[in-house]
mmCIF file of C-alpha atoms in Angstrom:
data_model
loop_
_atom_site.group_PDB
_atom_site.id
_atom_site.type_symbol
_atom_site.label_atom_id
_atom_site.label_comp_id
_atom_site.label_asym_id
_atom_site.label_seq_id
_atom_site.Cartn_x
_atom_site.Cartn_y
_atom_site.Cartn_z
ATOM 1 C CA MET A 1 69.239 65.756 110.225
ATOM 2 C CA ILE A 2 66.032 65.956 108.198
ATOM 3 C CA PRO A 3 63.405 63.269 108.814
ATOM 4 C CA SER A 4 62.786 61.285 105.658
ATOM 5 C CA PRO A 5 59.354 59.926 104.697
ATOM 6 C CA ASP A 6 60.218 56.541 106.177
ATOM 7 C CA ASN A 7 61.163 58.222 109.465
ATOM 8 C CA ARG A 8 64.830 57.522 108.901
ATOM 9 C CA PRO A 9 66.950 60.537 109.668
ATOM 10 C CA GLU A 10 68.178 62.009 106.403
ATOM 11 C CA GLU A 11 71.484 63.740 106.317
ATOM 12 C CA THR A 12 71.552 67.417 105.508
ATOM 13 C CA ASP A 13 73.513 68.750 102.561
ATOM 14 C CA MET A 14 76.197 70.091 104.881
ATOM 15 C CA GLU A 15 76.594 66.722 106.569
ATOM 16 C CA LEU A 16 76.946 65.019 103.201
ATOM 17 C CA ILE A 17 79.492 67.622 102.124
ATOM 18 C CA ASP A 18 81.539 66.929 105.235
ATOM 19 C CA ARG A 19 81.362 63.209 104.561
ATOM 20 C CA TRP A 20 82.509 63.688 100.981
ATOM 21 C CA LYS A 21 85.401 65.829 102.149
ATOM 22 C CA ALA A 22 86.327 63.027 104.513
ATOM 23 C CA GLY A 23 86.627 60.695 101.518
ATOM 24 C CA ASP A 24 83.166 59.116 101.347
ATOM 25 C CA SER A 25 82.246 59.037 97.645
ATOM 26 C CA ARG A 26 78.737 57.788 98.447
ATOM 27 C CA ALA A 27 78.006 61.193 99.902
ATOM 28 C CA ALA A 28 78.617 62.713 96.457
ATOM 29 C CA THR A 29 76.182 60.231 94.935
ATOM 30 C CA ARG A 30 73.548 61.237 97.492
ATOM 31 C CA LEU A 31 74.084 64.933 96.823
ATOM 32 C CA VAL A 32 73.955 64.551 93.045
ATOM 33 C CA GLY A 33 70.871 62.361 93.283
ATOM 34 C CA ARG A 34 69.194 64.894 95.525
ATOM 35 C CA HIS A 35 69.702 67.937 93.302
ATOM 36 C CA SER A 36 70.352 66.784 89.733
ATOM 37 C CA GLN A 37 66.731 66.663 88.555
ATOM 38 C CA ALA A 38 66.012 70.108 89.931
ATOM 39 C CA LEU A 39 69.000 71.429 88.019
ATOM 40 C CA ALA A 40 67.831 69.675 84.857
ATOM 41 C CA ARG A 41 64.339 71.121 85.231
ATOM 42 C CA PHE A 42 65.711 74.579 85.819
ATOM 43 C CA ALA A 43 67.883 74.320 82.718
ATOM 44 C CA ALA A 44 64.974 73.054 80.635
ATOM 45 C CA SER A 45 62.622 75.734 81.862
ATOM 46 C CA ALA A 46 65.263 78.382 81.310
ATOM 47 C CA GLY A 47 65.232 77.533 77.626
ATOM 48 C CA GLU A 48 67.994 74.954 77.354
ATOM 49 C CA ARG A 49 67.040 72.184 74.976
ATOM 50 C CA GLU A 50 70.313 70.470 74.252
ATOM 51 C CA GLY A 51 73.086 69.209 76.441
ATOM 52 C CA ILE A 52 71.175 69.553 79.684
ATOM 53 C CA GLU A 53 72.837 66.481 81.139
ATOM 54 C CA GLU A 54 76.273 67.880 80.312
ATOM 55 C CA LEU A 55 75.230 71.170 81.844
ATOM 56 C CA VAL A 56 74.134 69.477 85.048
ATOM 57 C CA GLN A 57 77.338 67.459 85.086
ATOM 58 C CA ASP A 58 79.474 70.560 84.610
ATOM 59 C CA THR A 59 77.555 72.272 87.387
ATOM 60 C CA PHE A 60 78.351 69.480 89.830
ATOM 61 C CA VAL A 61 81.983 69.219 88.746
ATOM 62 C CA ARG A 62 82.452 72.935 89.312
ATOM 63 C CA ALA A 63 80.520 72.914 92.546
ATOM 64 C CA PHE A 64 82.469 70.012 94.017
ATOM 65 C CA ALA A 65 85.745 71.552 92.924
ATOM 66 C CA SER A 66 84.959 74.668 94.898
ATOM 67 C CA LEU A 67 82.970 73.302 97.801
ATOM 68 C CA ASP A 68 85.356 74.984 100.214
ATOM 69 C CA SER A 69 83.982 78.321 99.074
ATOM 70 C CA PHE A 70 80.421 77.264 99.916
ATOM 71 C CA ARG A 71 79.799 78.694 103.344
ATOM 72 C CA GLY A 72 76.254 77.464 103.789
ATOM 73 C CA GLU A 73 74.772 80.955 103.948
ATOM 74 C CA SER A 74 72.282 79.929 101.294
ATOM 75 C CA SER A 75 70.996 76.455 100.585
ATOM 76 C CA LEU A 76 73.184 74.170 98.485
ATOM 77 C CA ARG A 77 70.501 74.041 95.819
ATOM 78 C CA THR A 78 70.434 77.827 95.519
ATOM 79 C CA TRP A 79 74.214 77.796 95.169
ATOM 80 C CA LEU A 80 74.006 75.068 92.511
ATOM 81 C CA PHE A 81 71.393 77.063 90.587
ATOM 82 C CA THR A 82 73.722 80.072 90.678
ATOM 83 C CA ILE A 83 76.552 78.008 89.196
ATOM 84 C CA GLU A 84 74.307 76.438 86.593
ATOM 85 C CA ARG A 85 72.909 79.795 85.567
ATOM 86 C CA ARG A 86 76.407 81.158 85.069
ATOM 87 C CA LEU A 87 77.271 78.151 82.919
ATOM 88 C CA MET A 88 74.142 78.666 80.848
ATOM 89 C CA LEU A 89 75.040 82.303 80.263
ATOM 90 C CA ASP A 90 78.575 81.309 79.273
ATOM 91 C CA ARG A 91 77.242 78.682 76.939
ATOM 92 C CA ARG A 92 74.823 81.108 75.319
ATOM 93 C CA ARG A 93 77.500 83.674 74.854
ATOM 94 C CA ALA A 94 79.820 81.099 73.334
ATOM 95 C CA GLU A 95 77.326 79.561 71.001
ATOM 96 C CA ARG A 96 75.495 82.790 70.126
ATOM 97 C CA ARG A 97 72.663 80.684 69.020
ATOM 98 C CA SER A 98 69.208 81.996 68.264
ATOM 99 C CA ARG A 99 66.530 81.926 70.886
ATOM 100 C CA GLU A 100 64.174 79.970 68.751
ATOM 101 C CA THR A 101 62.522 77.101 70.517
ATOM 102 C CA VAL A 102 63.818 73.716 69.619
ATOM 103 C CA PRO A 103 61.320 70.933 70.277
ATOM 104 C CA VAL A 104 62.280 68.725 73.141
ATOM 105 C CA GLU A 105 63.353 65.311 71.916
ATOM 106 C CA GLU A 106 61.452 62.270 72.971
ATOM 107 C CA SER A 107 64.520 60.841 74.617
ATOM 108 C CA ASP A 108 64.661 63.884 76.852
ATOM 109 C CA HIS A 109 61.348 63.193 78.438
ATOM 110 C CA VAL A 110 61.562 61.795 81.891
ATOM 111 C CA SER A 111 59.934 58.593 82.798
ATOM 112 C CA GLU A 112 58.430 59.974 85.999
ATOM 113 C CA TYR A 113 54.986 59.921 84.447
ATOM 114 C CA GLY A 114 53.507 57.070 82.602
ATOM 115 C CA ALA A 115 53.220 57.129 78.816
ATOM 116 C CA LEU A 116 49.464 57.722 78.872
ATOM 117 C CA ASP A 117 49.742 60.642 81.263
ATOM 118 C CA SER A 118 52.451 62.144 79.102
ATOM 119 C CA LEU A 119 50.303 61.934 75.997
ATOM 120 C CA ILE A 120 47.332 63.529 77.694
ATOM 121 C CA ALA A 121 49.351 66.293 79.199
ATOM 122 C CA GLU A 122 51.588 66.901 76.231
ATOM 123 C CA GLU A 123 49.455 69.411 74.394
ATOM 124 C CA ALA A 124 48.784 71.532 77.439
ATOM 125 C CA GLN A 125 52.377 71.350 78.500
ATOM 126 C CA GLU A 126 53.589 72.335 75.080
ATOM 127 C CA ARG A 127 51.404 75.445 75.278
ATOM 128 C CA VAL A 128 52.839 76.253 78.687
ATOM 129 C CA ARG A 129 56.383 75.820 77.395
ATOM 130 C CA ARG A 130 55.649 78.170 74.518
ATOM 131 C CA SER A 131 54.219 80.687 76.943
ATOM 132 C CA LEU A 132 57.445 80.532 78.956
ATOM 133 C CA ASP A 133 59.402 81.145 75.786
ATOM 134 C CA ALA A 134 57.472 84.370 75.400
ATOM 135 C CA LEU A 135 59.043 85.706 78.587
ATOM 136 C CA SER A 136 62.262 87.661 78.777
ATOM 137 C CA PRO A 137 65.240 85.553 79.963
ATOM 138 C CA THR A 138 65.200 87.095 83.443
ATOM 139 C CA GLN A 139 61.429 86.828 83.772
ATOM 140 C CA ARG A 140 61.570 83.177 82.786
ATOM 141 C CA GLU A 141 64.343 82.435 85.254
ATOM 142 C CA VAL A 142 62.531 84.165 88.098
ATOM 143 C CA PHE A 143 59.193 82.631 87.221
ATOM 144 C CA THR A 144 60.399 79.062 86.849
ATOM 145 C CA LEU A 145 62.553 79.245 89.963
ATOM 146 C CA ARG A 146 59.542 80.493 91.878
ATOM 147 C CA VAL A 147 56.878 78.223 90.420
ATOM 148 C CA GLN A 148 58.733 75.068 89.458
ATOM 149 C CA GLN A 149 61.422 75.041 92.133
ATOM 150 C CA GLY A 150 59.496 76.786 94.886
ATOM 151 C CA LEU A 151 62.358 79.071 95.836
ATOM 152 C CA SER A 152 61.796 82.210 97.856
ATOM 153 C CA TYR A 153 62.167 85.655 96.302
ATOM 154 C CA LYS A 154 65.289 86.160 98.381
ATOM 155 C CA GLU A 155 66.896 82.992 97.007
ATOM 156 C CA ILE A 156 65.888 83.899 93.465
ATOM 157 C CA ALA A 157 67.385 87.362 93.831
ATOM 158 C CA GLU A 158 70.624 85.724 94.948
ATOM 159 C CA ILE A 159 70.691 83.389 91.947
ATOM 160 C CA VAL A 160 69.910 85.980 89.287
ATOM 161 C CA GLY A 161 72.009 88.669 90.947
ATOM 162 C CA SER A 162 69.122 91.033 91.597
ATOM 163 C CA THR A 163 67.049 92.347 94.470
ATOM 164 C CA GLU A 164 64.111 90.725 96.178
ATOM 165 C CA GLY A 165 61.827 93.556 95.047
ATOM 166 C CA ALA A 166 62.945 93.207 91.444
ATOM 167 C CA ALA A 167 62.322 89.459 91.625
ATOM 168 C CA ARG A 168 58.742 90.092 92.788
ATOM 169 C CA VAL A 169 58.161 92.524 89.911
ATOM 170 C CA HIS A 170 59.531 89.983 87.427
ATOM 171 C CA TYR A 171 57.214 87.343 88.868
ATOM 172 C CA HIS A 172 54.110 89.548 88.512
ATOM 173 C CA ASN A 173 54.997 90.543 84.956
ATOM 174 C CA ALA A 174 55.740 86.939 84.041
ATOM 175 C CA ILE A 175 52.465 85.493 85.286
ATOM 176 C CA GLN A 176 50.606 88.253 83.489
ATOM 177 C CA THR A 177 52.382 87.451 80.217
ATOM 178 C CA VAL A 178 51.852 83.710 80.582
ATOM 179 C CA LYS A 179 48.142 84.174 81.309
ATOM 180 C CA GLU A 180 47.683 86.423 78.304
ATOM 181 C CA PHE A 181 49.565 83.980 76.086
ATOM 182 C CA LEU A 182 47.442 81.036 77.205
ATOM 183 C CA ARG A 183 44.198 83.036 76.741
ATOM 184 C CA ASP A 184 45.168 84.054 73.201
ATOM 185 C CA GLU A 185 46.177 80.538 72.111
ATOM 186 C CA MET B 1 37.376 88.890 86.289
ATOM 187 C CA ASN B 2 37.789 90.947 89.444
ATOM 188 C CA LYS B 3 40.951 92.885 90.085
ATOM 189 C CA CYS B 4 42.693 91.509 93.137
ATOM 190 C CA MET B 5 44.494 93.954 95.377
ATOM 191 C CA GLU B 6 45.972 91.285 97.665
ATOM 192 C CA ARG B 7 49.440 91.437 96.196
ATOM 193 C CA ASP B 8 51.065 89.492 99.022
ATOM 194 C CA ILE B 9 48.606 86.633 98.522
ATOM 195 C CA GLN B 10 49.355 86.576 94.797
ATOM 196 C CA GLU B 11 53.040 86.347 95.581
ATOM 197 C CA MET B 12 52.481 83.449 97.991
ATOM 198 C CA LEU B 13 50.512 81.252 95.565
ATOM 199 C CA PRO B 14 53.625 79.290 94.479
ATOM 200 C CA ASP B 15 54.271 78.497 98.152
ATOM 201 C CA LEU B 16 50.754 77.047 98.353
ATOM 202 C CA LEU B 17 51.607 74.773 95.415
ATOM 203 C CA HIS B 18 54.819 73.621 97.071
ATOM 204 C CA ARG B 19 53.106 73.222 100.472
ATOM 205 C CA THR B 20 55.669 75.366 102.197
ATOM 206 C CA LEU B 21 53.231 77.713 103.921
ATOM 207 C CA ALA B 22 52.502 77.820 107.626
ATOM 208 C CA ALA B 23 49.035 76.700 108.602
ATOM 209 C CA ASP B 24 47.652 80.169 109.301
ATOM 210 C CA ALA B 25 48.953 81.569 106.003
ATOM 211 C CA ARG B 26 47.533 78.610 104.081
ATOM 212 C CA GLU B 27 44.102 79.097 105.665
ATOM 213 C CA ARG B 28 44.161 82.780 104.828
ATOM 214 C CA ILE B 29 44.991 82.099 101.180
ATOM 215 C CA GLU B 30 42.433 79.340 100.823
ATOM 216 C CA ALA B 31 39.777 81.646 102.230
ATOM 217 C CA HIS B 32 40.801 84.313 99.745
ATOM 218 C CA LEU B 33 40.742 81.864 96.836
ATOM 219 C CA ALA B 34 37.138 81.041 97.617
ATOM 220 C CA THR B 35 36.167 84.582 96.654
ATOM 221 C CA CYS B 36 38.836 85.738 94.177
ATOM 222 C CA ASP B 37 38.549 84.550 90.561
ATOM 223 C CA LYS B 38 41.787 86.210 89.526
ATOM 224 C CA CYS B 39 43.845 84.359 92.113
ATOM 225 C CA LYS B 40 42.026 81.139 91.250
ATOM 226 C CA GLU B 41 43.045 81.578 87.630
ATOM 227 C CA ASP B 42 46.591 82.432 88.670
ATOM 228 C CA LEU B 43 46.774 79.246 90.698
ATOM 229 C CA GLU B 44 45.624 77.151 87.721
ATOM 230 C CA VAL B 45 48.288 78.726 85.532
ATOM 231 C CA LEU B 46 50.899 78.061 88.164
ATOM 232 C CA ARG B 47 49.835 74.428 88.417
ATOM 233 C CA ALA B 48 50.218 74.057 84.650
ATOM 234 C CA VAL B 49 53.641 75.698 84.692
ATOM 235 C CA LYS B 50 54.775 73.491 87.547
ATOM 236 C CA ALA B 51 53.560 70.370 85.713
ATOM 237 C CA ALA B 52 55.345 71.468 82.534
ATOM 238 C CA ALA B 53 58.604 71.309 84.409
ATOM 239 C CA ILE B 54 58.728 67.532 84.022
ATOM 240 C CA PHE B 55 60.038 67.948 80.512
ATOM 241 C CA ALA B 56 63.648 67.637 81.412
ATOM 242 C CA PRO B 57 66.022 64.794 80.725
ATOM 243 C CA SER B 58 66.652 62.376 83.539
ATOM 244 C CA ILE B 59 70.181 62.627 84.815
ATOM 245 C CA ASP B 60 72.472 59.633 85.137
ATOM 246 C CA VAL B 61 73.706 60.225 88.660
ATOM 247 C CA ASP B 62 76.541 57.681 88.519
ATOM 248 C CA ARG B 63 77.869 59.195 85.333
ATOM 249 C CA VAL B 64 77.914 62.638 86.917
ATOM 250 C CA VAL B 65 79.598 61.348 90.063
ATOM 251 C CA ARG B 66 82.323 59.647 88.016
ATOM 252 C CA GLN B 67 83.274 63.036 86.585
ATOM 253 C CA ILE B 68 83.655 64.664 89.985
ATOM 254 C CA PRO B 69 87.321 64.943 90.964
ATOM 255 C CA PRO B 70 88.355 63.801 94.435
ATOM 256 C CA TYR B 71 88.313 66.385 97.158
ATOM 257 C CA ARG B 72 91.312 68.623 97.448
ATOM 258 C CA LYS B 73 91.407 71.130 100.197
ATOM 259 C CA ILE B 74 92.003 74.629 98.924
ATOM 260 C CA VAL B 75 94.788 76.117 100.992
ATOM 261 C CA PRO B 76 94.266 79.848 101.019
ATOM 262 C CA VAL B 77 97.307 81.995 100.343
ATOM 263 C CA ARG B 78 98.510 83.274 103.683
ATOM 264 C CA GLU B 79 98.010 86.957 103.811
ATOM 265 C CA ILE B 80 100.088 89.063 106.139
ATOM 266 C CA PRO B 81 97.646 90.726 108.466
ATOM 267 C CA ALA B 82 97.491 94.495 108.389
ATOM 268 C CA ARG B 83 98.789 94.646 111.964
ATOM 269 C CA SER B 84 101.922 92.663 111.117
ATOM 270 C CA ARG B 85 102.530 94.878 108.110
ATOM 271 C CA ALA B 86 102.337 97.956 110.343
ATOM 272 C CA VAL B 87 104.826 96.406 112.768
ATOM 273 C CA ALA B 88 107.164 95.578 109.891
ATOM 274 C CA TRP B 89 107.035 99.159 108.688
ATOM 275 C CA LEU B 90 107.680 100.387 112.216
ATOM 276 C CA VAL B 91 110.746 98.166 112.551
ATOM 277 C CA ALA B 92 112.027 99.308 109.166
ATOM 278 C CA ALA B 93 111.519 102.942 110.099
ATOM 279 C CA SER B 94 113.291 102.423 113.427
ATOM 280 C CA LEU B 95 116.247 100.796 111.693
ATOM 281 C CA ALA B 96 116.426 103.671 109.241
ATOM 282 C CA VAL B 97 116.422 106.180 112.101
ATOM 283 C CA VAL B 98 119.149 104.270 113.943
ATOM 284 C CA VAL B 99 121.338 104.038 110.839
ATOM 285 C CA ALA B 100 120.817 107.672 109.894
ATOM 286 C CA GLY B 101 121.325 108.850 113.485
ATOM 287 C CA GLY B 102 124.458 106.741 113.972
ATOM 288 C CA GLY B 103 125.886 107.983 110.714
ATOM 289 C CA SER B 104 125.192 111.570 111.663
ATOM 290 C CA VAL B 105 126.901 111.158 115.039
ATOM 291 C CA LEU B 106 129.967 109.619 113.410
ATOM 292 C CA LEU B 107 130.146 112.423 110.864
ATOM 293 C CA LEU B 108 129.767 115.015 113.603
ATOM 294 C CA GLN B 109 132.563 113.461 115.611
ATOM 295 C CA GLN B 110 134.787 113.370 112.572
ATOM 296 C CA ASN B 111 134.056 117.016 111.800
ATOM 297 C CA GLN B 112 134.874 118.048 115.356
ATOM 298 C CA THR B 113 138.202 116.215 115.132
ATOM 299 C CA ASN B 114 138.956 117.859 111.834
ATOM 300 C CA ARG B 115 138.187 121.267 113.286
ATOM 301 C CA ARG B 116 140.555 120.761 116.147
ATOM 302 C CA THR B 117 143.379 119.680 113.888
ATOM 303 C CA ALA B 118 144.059 121.149 110.514
ATOM 304 C CA ILE B 119 146.519 119.346 108.381
ATOM 305 C CA ILE B 120 148.250 121.620 106.083
ATOM 306 C CA HIS B 121 150.395 120.344 103.332
ATOM 307 C CA ASP B 122 153.822 121.990 103.166
ATOM 308 C CA PRO B 123 155.559 121.214 99.871
ATOM 309 C CA GLY B 124 158.693 123.254 100.719
ATOM 310 C CA VAL B 125 159.487 121.143 103.688
ATOM 311 C CA GLN B 126 158.440 118.021 101.909
ATOM 312 C CA GLN B 127 161.382 118.445 99.569
ATOM 313 C CA THR B 128 163.861 118.464 102.382
ATOM 314 C CA ALA B 129 162.208 115.812 104.441
ATOM 315 C CA ALA B 130 164.202 112.661 104.846
ATOM 316 C CA GLY B 131 161.274 110.345 104.754
ATOM 317 C CA PRO B 132 157.792 109.665 105.897
ATOM 318 C CA GLU B 133 158.895 109.602 109.445
ATOM 319 C CA SER B 134 160.157 113.139 109.242
ATOM 320 C CA VAL B 135 158.149 115.206 111.581
ATOM 321 C CA GLY B 136 159.094 118.680 110.478
ATOM 322 C CA PRO B 137 158.260 121.736 112.503
ATOM 323 C CA VAL B 138 157.186 121.245 116.014
ATOM 324 C CA VAL B 139 154.718 123.396 117.770
ATOM 325 C CA VAL B 140 155.774 124.103 121.244
ATOM 326 C CA ARG B 141 153.073 124.631 123.771
ATOM 327 C CA GLY B 142 153.850 125.764 127.280
ATOM 328 C CA GLY B 143 157.479 124.836 126.905
ATOM 329 C CA ALA B 144 156.696 121.261 125.936
ATOM 330 C CA PRO B 145 156.803 120.398 122.280
ATOM 331 C CA LEU B 146 153.530 119.286 120.811
ATOM 332 C CA GLN B 147 153.705 116.635 118.179
ATOM 333 C CA PRO B 148 151.656 117.659 115.203
ATOM 334 C CA ARG B 149 149.319 115.117 113.713
ATOM 335 C CA ILE B 150 150.813 113.905 110.522
ATOM 336 C CA ASN B 151 149.490 111.546 107.970
ATOM 337 C CA THR B 152 152.440 109.217 107.990
ATOM 338 C CA ALA B 153 150.927 107.066 105.341
ATOM 339 C CA LEU B 154 151.874 109.635 102.750
ATOM 340 C CA PRO B 155 155.542 109.539 101.885
ATOM 341 C CA HIS B 156 157.473 112.816 102.347
ATOM 342 C CA ALA B 157 154.437 114.445 103.734
ATOM 343 C CA HIS B 158 155.096 117.331 105.965
ATOM 344 C CA ALA B 159 152.549 119.240 107.829
ATOM 345 C CA LEU B 160 152.086 121.637 110.608
ATOM 346 C CA ALA B 161 149.398 121.337 113.083
ATOM 347 C CA LEU B 162 147.775 124.531 114.117
ATOM 348 C CA VAL B 163 146.457 124.321 117.522
ATOM 349 C CA THR B 164 143.463 126.492 117.946
ATOM 350 C CA ASP B 165 144.565 127.516 121.400
ATOM 351 C CA VAL B 166 147.253 129.926 120.185
ATOM 352 C CA GLU B 167 147.051 131.990 123.325
ATOM 353 C CA GLY B 168 148.581 129.169 125.293
ATOM 354 C CA LEU B 169 151.766 129.230 123.253
ATOM 355 C CA SER B 170 154.938 130.559 124.761
ATOM 356 C CA ASP B 171 156.897 133.328 123.067
ATOM 357 C CA THR B 172 159.337 130.827 121.608
ATOM 358 C CA GLY B 173 156.574 128.638 120.336
ATOM 359 C CA LEU B 174 154.736 131.571 118.872
ATOM 360 C CA ARG B 175 157.886 132.797 117.159
ATOM 361 C CA GLN B 176 158.473 129.340 115.779
ATOM 362 C CA LEU B 177 154.940 129.219 114.518
ATOM 363 C CA MET B 178 155.313 132.586 112.830
ATOM 364 C CA ASN B 179 158.529 131.485 111.169
ATOM 365 C CA ASP B 180 156.887 128.365 109.911
ATOM 366 C CA MET B 181 153.966 130.317 108.597
ATOM 367 C CA ASP B 182 156.331 132.553 106.651
ATOM 368 C CA ARG B 183 157.459 129.571 104.702
ATOM 369 C CA PHE B 184 153.936 128.563 103.654
ATOM 370 C CA ASP B 185 152.718 129.115 100.169
ATOM 371 C CA ALA B 186 150.086 131.707 99.926
ATOM 372 C CA LEU B 187 146.766 130.280 100.756
ATOM 373 C CA PRO B 188 144.052 130.753 98.218
ATOM 374 C CA ALA B 189 142.085 133.858 98.823
ATOM 375 C CA ALA B 190 138.777 133.330 100.464
ATOM 376 C CA GLU B 191 137.281 136.099 98.466
ATOM 377 C CA PRO B 192 136.972 135.944 94.700
ATOM 378 C CA GLU B 193 139.347 137.898 92.580
ATOM 379 C CA PRO B 194 138.008 141.323 91.751
ATOM 380 C CA VAL B 195 136.651 141.404 88.244
ATOM 381 C CA ILE B 196 137.930 144.256 86.230
ATOM 382 C CA SER B 197 135.301 145.070 83.736
ATOM 383 C CA VAL B 198 136.140 146.788 80.516
ATOM 384 C CA ASP B 199 133.933 149.800 80.417
ATOM 385 C CA SER B 200 132.955 151.059 76.994
ATOM 386 C CA GLY B 201 132.693 154.520 78.456
ATOM 387 C CA ASP B 202 128.981 154.912 77.832
ATOM 388 C CA SER B 203 128.012 154.705 81.432
ATOM 389 C CA LEU B 204 130.684 157.159 82.369
ATOM 390 C CA ASP B 205 129.477 159.452 79.773
ATOM 391 C CA GLN B 206 126.036 159.216 81.177
ATOM 392 C CA ASP B 207 127.208 159.900 84.683
ATOM 393 C CA THR B 208 129.263 162.865 83.717
ATOM 394 C CA ARG B 209 126.554 164.371 81.662
#
């Protein structure tokens, strides 16, 4: 059990998985609610601009269909990122679309921040997004997983199918590229 | 901008943002940030990147959950363990040995029986035989007549059993045996017929020269 902010014991992912296997559908709702936004952010930062919700949905459908193969050696979120990344690669291969940046639609913006905050931050955030687009696909994955999701290098290496050392190198190269991009803008 | 050599601190900056560092590590990094412009700049960039992550669509949790199929336990295909497979092979090999060994013993026994008794077909006698029950010549051994082994299943079959122990026969029996043998057809020669080659005479010529 993980203590929640209101001091109520919060069930771990494994406990929720067990409950869902026992037939409690509310456990699935808790799990999806816990990880869906992180998956959406990862998809967005990895360059996905369209169909992120469908991507997240497909990730959960696949994950729940094969939960028996999840042994809990990594965190559930890391495992979900791995599945989502594979789906993104499949989707890119299938669509063979160009890597040009498509502006994020207004409807895609989350309502976590107020409208005024969004307006103020928009320009700076747009620059940051463009700087991320300047990275190679692997660099962007590693960088966003590290910075936006706060994953460890070990977890990132697991998701992208690389080594911890390679993940560190990608991180250093990525931050260098982003800094240079933001300086030049 | 100074060039920072604290690579491990640079790598831990995202952990500072996510507040996942232990107290001592956080203090060490904060002390370093007070003197390192490069790491300070890195941290600002990281903050901006982290903030930019909000640009993602909000997910309708209920809609996602509705698409999730109910749980079905995956029953793994039962694999025969390597040990059981080895035992199965051992049993199969043992059965093969038993069958082959048993067959060999039976064949050996049959061969020994055949060696002891040779059944020789006698067509001359067959013509005069009254029927399948006709016994034909009798080998007398030690004064007592020995019944030869006859394949009675064959009609008009007549045969003479040659007992390997000829030395045990009495004079009368031996004479009888000899008489019977005189009536046999000639047995095929064990040795091949001599081949008479037609010599052209060249080789002879060479030899005589």
